Coordinates of C-alpha atoms and ligand atoms in Angstrom, one line a residue:
M26 CA 70.8 72.8 95.8
K27 CA 69.9 75.2 93.0
K28 CA 73.1 75.1 90.9
T29 CA 76.0 72.7 91.1
L30 CA 79.4 73.9 90.2
F31 CA 81.8 71.8 92.1
L32 CA 80.8 68.2 92.7
L33 CA 83.4 66.7 95.0
L34 CA 83.1 66.4 98.8
P35 CA 85.5 68.6 100.7
F36 CA 88.7 66.7 101.3
G37 CA 88.6 67.3 105.0
L38 CA 85.2 65.8 105.3
M39 CA 86.2 62.8 103.3
L40 CA 89.1 62.2 105.7
M41 CA 86.9 62.7 108.7
A42 CA 84.4 60.2 107.3
C43 CA 87.0 57.5 106.7
G44 CA 89.7 58.3 109.2
G45 CA 87.8 58.8 112.4
G46 CA 89.3 62.2 112.7
Q47 CA 92.7 60.9 113.8
Q48 CA 94.5 60.6 110.5
K49 CA 96.5 63.6 109.4
A50 CA 95.7 65.0 106.0
D51 CA 98.4 65.7 103.4
D52 CA 98.9 69.5 103.3
P53 CA 101.7 70.1 100.8
L54 CA 103.3 73.4 100.0
A55 CA 103.2 74.6 96.4
D56 CA 106.3 76.1 94.7
S57 CA 105.1 79.5 95.9
G58 CA 105.7 78.5 99.5
R59 CA 102.0 78.6 100.2
T60 CA 99.9 75.5 100.7
Q61 CA 98.5 73.8 97.6
R62 CA 95.0 74.4 98.9
T63 CA 95.7 78.1 99.1
E64 CA 96.8 78.2 95.5
N65 CA 93.8 76.1 94.5
L66 CA 91.5 78.6 96.2
L67 CA 93.1 81.4 94.1
A68 CA 92.8 79.4 90.9
N69 CA 89.1 78.7 91.7
L70 CA 88.5 82.4 92.3
K71 CA 89.8 83.2 88.9
V72 CA 87.7 80.4 87.4
L73 CA 84.6 81.8 89.1
G74 CA 85.2 85.3 87.6
D75 CA 85.7 83.9 84.2
S76 CA 82.5 81.8 84.5
G77 CA 80.1 84.7 85.1
V78 CA 79.2 83.5 88.6
Y79 CA 80.1 85.0 91.9
L80 CA 80.1 84.0 95.6
F81 CA 77.8 85.9 97.9
G82 CA 79.4 87.0 101.2
H83 CA 78.3 88.7 104.4
H84 CA 80.5 90.1 107.2
D85 CA 80.1 88.4 110.6
D86 CA 77.2 86.5 109.1
T87 CA 77.1 83.5 111.6
V88 CA 78.1 85.3 114.8
Y89 CA 75.3 87.9 115.2
G90 CA 72.4 89.6 113.4
I91 CA 69.4 91.7 114.0
G92 CA 68.0 90.8 117.4
W93 CA 70.5 88.0 118.2
E94 CA 74.1 87.5 119.2
G95 CA 76.3 84.5 119.7
D96 CA 73.8 81.8 118.7
E97 CA 75.1 78.7 117.0
D98 CA 74.3 77.8 113.4
R99 CA 72.3 81.0 112.9
S100 CA 72.6 83.6 110.1
D101 CA 70.2 86.4 109.0
V102 CA 70.9 85.4 105.4
K103 CA 70.0 81.8 106.1
S104 CA 66.9 82.8 107.9
V105 CA 65.8 84.6 104.7
C106 CA 66.9 82.2 101.9
N107 CA 67.6 78.9 103.8
D108 CA 71.2 78.9 102.8
Y109 CA 74.4 80.4 104.2
P110 CA 76.7 82.7 102.2
A111 CA 79.4 81.0 100.3
L112 CA 81.8 83.6 101.7
Q113 CA 82.2 84.4 105.4
S114 CA 84.1 87.5 106.6
F115 CA 85.5 88.4 110.0
D116 CA 87.6 91.2 111.4
L117 CA 90.8 90.9 113.4
G118 CA 90.7 94.4 115.0
H119 CA 92.1 94.3 118.6
I120 CA 93.9 91.0 118.1
E121 CA 97.0 93.3 118.1
L122 CA 96.1 94.3 121.7
G123 CA 96.1 90.7 122.9
D124 CA 92.3 91.0 123.5
T125 CA 90.2 87.8 123.5
A126 CA 87.4 89.5 121.5
N127 CA 87.6 91.8 118.4
L128 CA 86.4 95.4 118.2
D129 CA 82.8 94.3 117.6
G130 CA 82.8 92.0 120.6
V131 CA 83.2 88.7 118.8
S132 CA 85.7 86.3 120.4
F133 CA 88.7 85.2 118.4
N134 CA 88.0 81.6 119.5
R135 CA 84.6 81.8 118.0
I136 CA 86.0 83.4 114.8
R137 CA 88.5 80.5 114.5
Q138 CA 85.8 78.0 115.0
E139 CA 83.6 79.6 112.3
I140 CA 86.5 79.8 109.9
I141 CA 87.3 76.1 110.3
K142 CA 83.6 75.2 109.9
Q143 CA 83.3 77.2 106.8
Y144 CA 86.4 75.5 105.3
D145 CA 84.9 72.0 106.2
L146 CA 81.8 73.0 104.3
G147 CA 83.9 74.0 101.2
G148 CA 83.2 77.7 101.5
M149 CA 85.5 80.7 101.7
V150 CA 86.7 83.2 104.4
T151 CA 88.1 86.7 104.1
L152 CA 89.5 88.7 107.0
S153 CA 89.8 92.4 107.5
W154 CA 91.8 94.2 110.2
H155 CA 90.5 97.4 111.8
L156 CA 93.4 97.7 114.1
D157 CA 94.1 100.4 116.5
N158 CA 96.6 103.2 116.0
P159 CA 99.9 102.2 117.5
L160 CA 101.1 105.8 117.8
S161 CA 98.1 107.7 119.1
G162 CA 96.4 104.9 120.9
G163 CA 93.2 105.7 119.0
T164 CA 91.2 103.5 116.7
S165 CA 91.7 102.8 112.9
W166 CA 89.6 105.9 112.2
V167 CA 91.2 109.3 112.1
A168 CA 90.0 111.6 114.9
D169 CA 90.4 115.3 114.3
S170 CA 91.9 115.8 117.8
L171 CA 94.6 113.2 117.0
K172 CA 95.2 114.2 113.4
D173 CA 98.8 115.5 113.9
I174 CA 99.8 112.2 115.4
E175 CA 97.9 110.1 113.0
M176 CA 99.6 111.8 110.1
N177 CA 102.8 110.2 111.3
T178 CA 101.7 106.8 112.1
V179 CA 102.7 104.9 109.0
A180 CA 106.2 106.4 109.2
A181 CA 106.4 105.5 112.8
V182 CA 105.7 101.8 112.2
L183 CA 108.1 101.4 109.3
E184 CA 111.7 100.4 109.8
G185 CA 113.5 103.1 111.8
G186 CA 110.3 104.4 113.2
E187 CA 109.6 104.7 116.9
K188 CA 106.8 102.1 116.8
H189 CA 108.4 99.7 114.5
E190 CA 109.2 97.0 117.1
L191 CA 105.8 97.3 118.7
F192 CA 104.2 97.1 115.3
L193 CA 106.1 93.9 114.3
S194 CA 104.7 92.3 117.5
W195 CA 101.2 93.3 116.4
I196 CA 101.8 91.6 113.1
D197 CA 103.1 88.6 114.9
K198 CA 99.8 88.3 116.8
V199 CA 98.0 88.2 113.4
A200 CA 100.5 85.5 112.3
D201 CA 99.8 83.5 115.4
F202 CA 96.1 83.6 114.7
L203 CA 96.5 82.7 111.0
N204 CA 98.8 79.9 111.9
S205 CA 96.2 78.6 114.4
L206 CA 93.7 78.1 111.6
E207 CA 94.3 74.4 111.5
T208 CA 91.7 71.6 111.2
P209 CA 91.9 68.6 113.6
Y210 CA 93.3 66.6 110.7
G211 CA 96.2 69.0 110.2
V212 CA 95.2 71.2 107.3
K213 CA 95.9 74.9 107.4
V214 CA 92.8 76.7 106.4
P215 CA 93.3 79.1 103.5
V216 CA 91.9 82.6 104.0
L217 CA 92.0 85.9 102.0
F218 CA 93.5 88.7 104.1
R219 CA 92.5 92.2 103.3
P220 CA 94.4 94.7 105.5
W221 CA 95.1 98.4 104.6
H222 CA 91.7 98.7 102.8
E223 CA 90.0 101.9 101.6
H224 CA 93.3 103.6 101.6
T225 CA 92.3 106.0 98.8
G226 CA 90.1 107.8 101.3
S227 CA 91.6 109.5 104.4
W228 CA 89.5 108.1 107.2
F229 CA 92.0 105.4 108.4
W230 CA 95.5 106.1 109.7
W231 CA 96.9 104.4 106.6
G232 CA 94.8 106.6 104.3
Q233 CA 95.6 108.8 101.3
N234 CA 96.4 112.0 103.1
L235 CA 98.1 110.4 106.0
C236 CA 101.1 108.8 104.3
T237 CA 103.0 108.9 101.0
A238 CA 102.5 106.3 98.3
D239 CA 106.0 104.8 99.1
Q240 CA 105.1 104.6 102.8
Y241 CA 101.9 102.8 102.0
K242 CA 103.6 100.3 99.8
A243 CA 106.3 99.8 102.4
L244 CA 103.6 99.1 105.0
W245 CA 102.2 96.3 102.8
K246 CA 105.6 94.8 102.1
M247 CA 106.5 94.8 105.8
T248 CA 103.2 93.2 106.7
V249 CA 103.5 90.4 104.1
N250 CA 107.3 89.8 104.7
R251 CA 106.7 89.5 108.4
L252 CA 103.8 87.1 108.1
Q253 CA 105.9 85.0 105.8
E254 CA 108.8 85.0 108.2
E255 CA 106.4 83.9 110.9
G256 CA 105.6 80.8 108.8
V257 CA 102.2 81.9 107.4
T258 CA 101.5 79.7 104.4
N259 CA 97.7 79.8 104.1
V260 CA 96.9 83.4 103.1
L261 CA 96.0 85.2 99.9
Y262 CA 96.1 89.0 99.9
A263 CA 93.5 91.5 98.7
Y264 CA 94.0 95.1 97.6
S265 CA 90.8 97.0 98.1
P266 CA 90.7 100.7 97.6
G267 CA 87.5 102.8 97.8
T268 CA 85.8 104.5 94.9
E269 CA 88.1 107.6 95.0
P270 CA 90.0 106.6 91.8
D271 CA 86.7 107.1 90.1
G272 CA 87.4 104.7 87.2
D273 CA 90.9 106.0 86.7
E274 CA 93.4 103.1 86.4
A275 CA 96.5 105.2 87.3
K276 CA 94.9 106.4 90.4
Y277 CA 93.8 102.9 91.4
L278 CA 97.4 101.7 90.9
E279 CA 99.1 104.7 92.5
R280 CA 99.7 102.8 95.8
Y281 CA 99.5 99.3 94.5
P282 CA 102.1 97.3 96.4
G283 CA 102.9 95.0 93.5
D284 CA 102.0 91.8 91.7
E285 CA 104.3 89.8 93.8
I286 CA 102.3 90.7 96.9
I287 CA 98.7 91.0 95.8
D288 CA 96.4 88.1 94.7
L289 CA 93.1 89.8 94.4
M290 CA 92.1 93.2 93.2
G291 CA 89.0 94.7 94.7
L292 CA 86.8 97.7 95.4
D293 CA 84.8 98.9 98.4
C294 CA 81.7 100.8 97.3
Y295 CA 78.6 101.6 99.4
C296 CA 75.1 103.0 98.9
W297 CA 74.1 105.5 101.6
A298 CA 71.0 106.8 99.8
P299 CA 68.2 108.2 102.0
E300 CA 64.8 106.5 101.8
A301 CA 63.3 106.6 98.3
D302 CA 66.1 108.7 96.9
T303 CA 66.2 107.0 93.5
T304 CA 68.7 109.5 92.2
Q305 CA 71.3 108.6 94.8
I306 CA 70.6 104.9 94.3
A307 CA 71.2 105.3 90.6
Q308 CA 74.3 107.3 91.3
Y309 CA 75.6 104.4 93.4
A310 CA 74.9 101.9 90.6
A311 CA 76.7 104.2 88.1
T312 CA 79.7 104.6 90.4
L313 CA 79.9 100.9 91.0
D314 CA 79.6 100.1 87.3
K315 CA 82.3 102.6 86.3
N316 CA 84.8 101.5 89.1
L317 CA 84.2 97.8 88.6
A318 CA 84.8 98.1 84.9
M319 CA 88.2 99.7 85.6
V320 CA 89.1 97.3 88.4
C321 CA 88.2 94.2 86.3
A322 CA 90.2 95.5 83.3
V323 CA 93.3 96.2 85.6
A324 CA 92.9 92.8 87.2
K325 CA 92.9 91.1 83.9
K326 CA 96.1 92.8 82.8
H327 CA 97.7 91.8 86.0
D328 CA 96.3 88.3 86.0
K329 CA 94.6 88.7 89.4
A330 CA 91.3 87.6 90.8
V331 CA 88.8 90.4 91.2
A332 CA 86.0 91.1 93.6
L333 CA 83.6 93.6 95.0
T334 CA 85.3 93.4 98.4
E335 CA 82.7 95.4 100.4
T336 CA 79.3 96.9 99.4
G337 CA 75.8 97.2 100.7
Y338 CA 72.9 99.7 101.1
E339 CA 72.6 100.6 104.8
C340 CA 69.1 99.6 106.0
I341 CA 68.3 98.4 102.4
K342 CA 65.6 101.1 102.0
T343 CA 64.1 99.9 98.7
K344 CA 62.3 96.6 98.3
D345 CA 64.0 95.5 95.1
W346 CA 67.6 96.7 95.7
W347 CA 69.1 93.3 95.2
T348 CA 67.7 92.5 91.8
A349 CA 67.0 96.1 90.5
T350 CA 70.2 97.8 91.6
L351 CA 73.0 95.4 92.6
E352 CA 72.5 92.4 90.4
P353 CA 72.3 94.2 87.0
V354 CA 75.6 95.9 87.7
L355 CA 77.4 92.8 88.9
A356 CA 76.1 90.8 85.9
K357 CA 78.3 93.0 83.7
H358 CA 81.6 92.4 85.4
P359 CA 83.6 89.2 85.9
I360 CA 84.0 89.3 89.7
C361 CA 84.4 86.2 91.8
Y362 CA 82.6 87.5 94.9
V363 CA 80.5 90.2 96.4
L364 CA 80.5 90.9 100.1
V365 CA 78.0 92.9 102.0
W366 CA 78.9 94.4 105.4
R367 CA 77.6 93.4 108.8
N368 CA 74.1 93.3 110.4
A369 CA 75.2 95.0 113.7
Y370 CA 73.5 93.8 116.8
N371 CA 75.1 96.7 118.7
R372 CA 74.5 99.6 116.4
P373 CA 70.9 100.5 115.4
H374 CA 70.3 101.1 111.7
H375 CA 73.6 99.5 110.7
Y376 CA 72.7 96.5 108.6
F377 CA 73.4 95.5 105.0
A378 CA 71.8 92.0 104.6
P379 CA 68.1 91.3 105.0
Y380 CA 66.6 89.5 108.0
P381 CA 63.1 87.9 108.3
G382 CA 60.5 90.7 107.9
Q383 CA 63.0 93.2 106.4
Q384 CA 61.4 94.9 103.4
S385 CA 63.9 93.5 100.8
A386 CA 63.7 89.9 102.0
A387 CA 61.5 88.6 99.2
D388 CA 63.8 90.3 96.6
F389 CA 66.8 88.8 98.3
V390 CA 65.3 85.3 97.7
R391 CA 65.0 86.3 94.0
F392 CA 68.7 87.3 94.1
Y393 CA 69.5 84.0 95.7
N394 CA 67.7 82.2 93.0
D395 CA 69.6 84.0 90.3
K396 CA 71.9 81.6 88.4
K397 CA 74.9 83.9 88.8
T398 CA 74.8 84.1 92.6
L399 CA 76.5 81.3 94.6
F400 CA 75.7 80.4 98.2
L401 CA 77.0 77.6 100.3
H402 CA 74.8 74.9 98.8
D403 CA 76.0 75.8 95.3
I404 CA 79.6 75.0 95.9
N405 CA 81.3 71.9 97.2
D406 CA 85.0 72.7 97.6
L407 CA 87.0 75.8 96.7
Y408 CA 90.2 74.0 97.8
L409 CA 90.5 71.4 95.1
K410 CA 92.3 72.1 91.8
P411 CA 89.7 73.6 89.4
Ligands
BMA515 C1 82.7 99.4 110.2 C2 81.5 99.5 111.1 C3 81.9 99.5 112.5 C4 82.7 98.2 112.8 C5 83.9 98.1 111.8 C6 84.6 96.7 111.9 O1 82.4 99.5 108.9 O2 80.6 98.4 110.8 O3 80.8 99.6 113.4 O4 83.3 98.3 114.1 O5 83.3 98.2 110.5 O6 83.7 95.6 111.7

């Protein structure tokens, strides 16, 4: 363990140790209607941001990586630095269809198992939802051939729309999954849900040019209301636009669904620079810096947690990207976590974390050893009151 922030054993593990796994844990609701542990997680995320340290996260970290798929207890990140990310991320895309596996082929049973395991270890989980298009039958992504239909999808799922009932049944499938995130000792596992992301661009059917601001906000309200009606008490909500607001607070907030809905404000920002293109890498760093400065200032005004909800350099084409590009920008902003996207087993050249032998692996270990980055060994429980 390189840095110790939280010293207590996870509550679940304590009960398992002394109760033989049979005893039910106390899982009280806070005044907000959410579980106390969910509120504690939010409070801890704010403390992290204010403390100048941040969790490191990786999407689909423990379910596949470069050259492997479905192994137990494996992670490309762990293979490089001997520690798991403090934050795990998974996607619920295709849960709405009633499928047993998500759009990237990971079974929902396995995702549930990984979420509960991560909770037992005191770490955090975030969930995205690349759901299909209920009107066109296409994917989350806008296809030119379907554009006319996709332009009307958000309107169609709102109250009065032709797909409203179908869509509520899709949200109910998400609710069933969230409600099923319960440990054997009866604790609902808190997670951060991040639907309707990158809406400031126009590549998803809920994107900027595909619906009005009011429709987008109504989509959020409908989602959260329905999940609440379905008894979901273990979820925090993240708002994560892309970089299109370009540092402009008003643009960032144009479609913000409201303080009563959102718990964490974020930003998705990627580096797609070709090999050795130092100019483009520097542009990424400048864009990240500018946007994070604005998002952190807005989050402070709204008293929200704040994070870099998605980032990464596809194929990590420079040896020192972690400590020369990413870390210096993150050090300037009070974020509570950074999440890099997946190491796809099914899509060549689509990876964002190092694996053994990858050219940035040694630099990633330096990033790991930096006092500001928190991995699983660095935290003990994000669900206890800070
Ligand atoms: C995208 C890509 C896709 C993937 C989707 C959901 O950014 O990684 O290949 O299907 O996320 O994980």
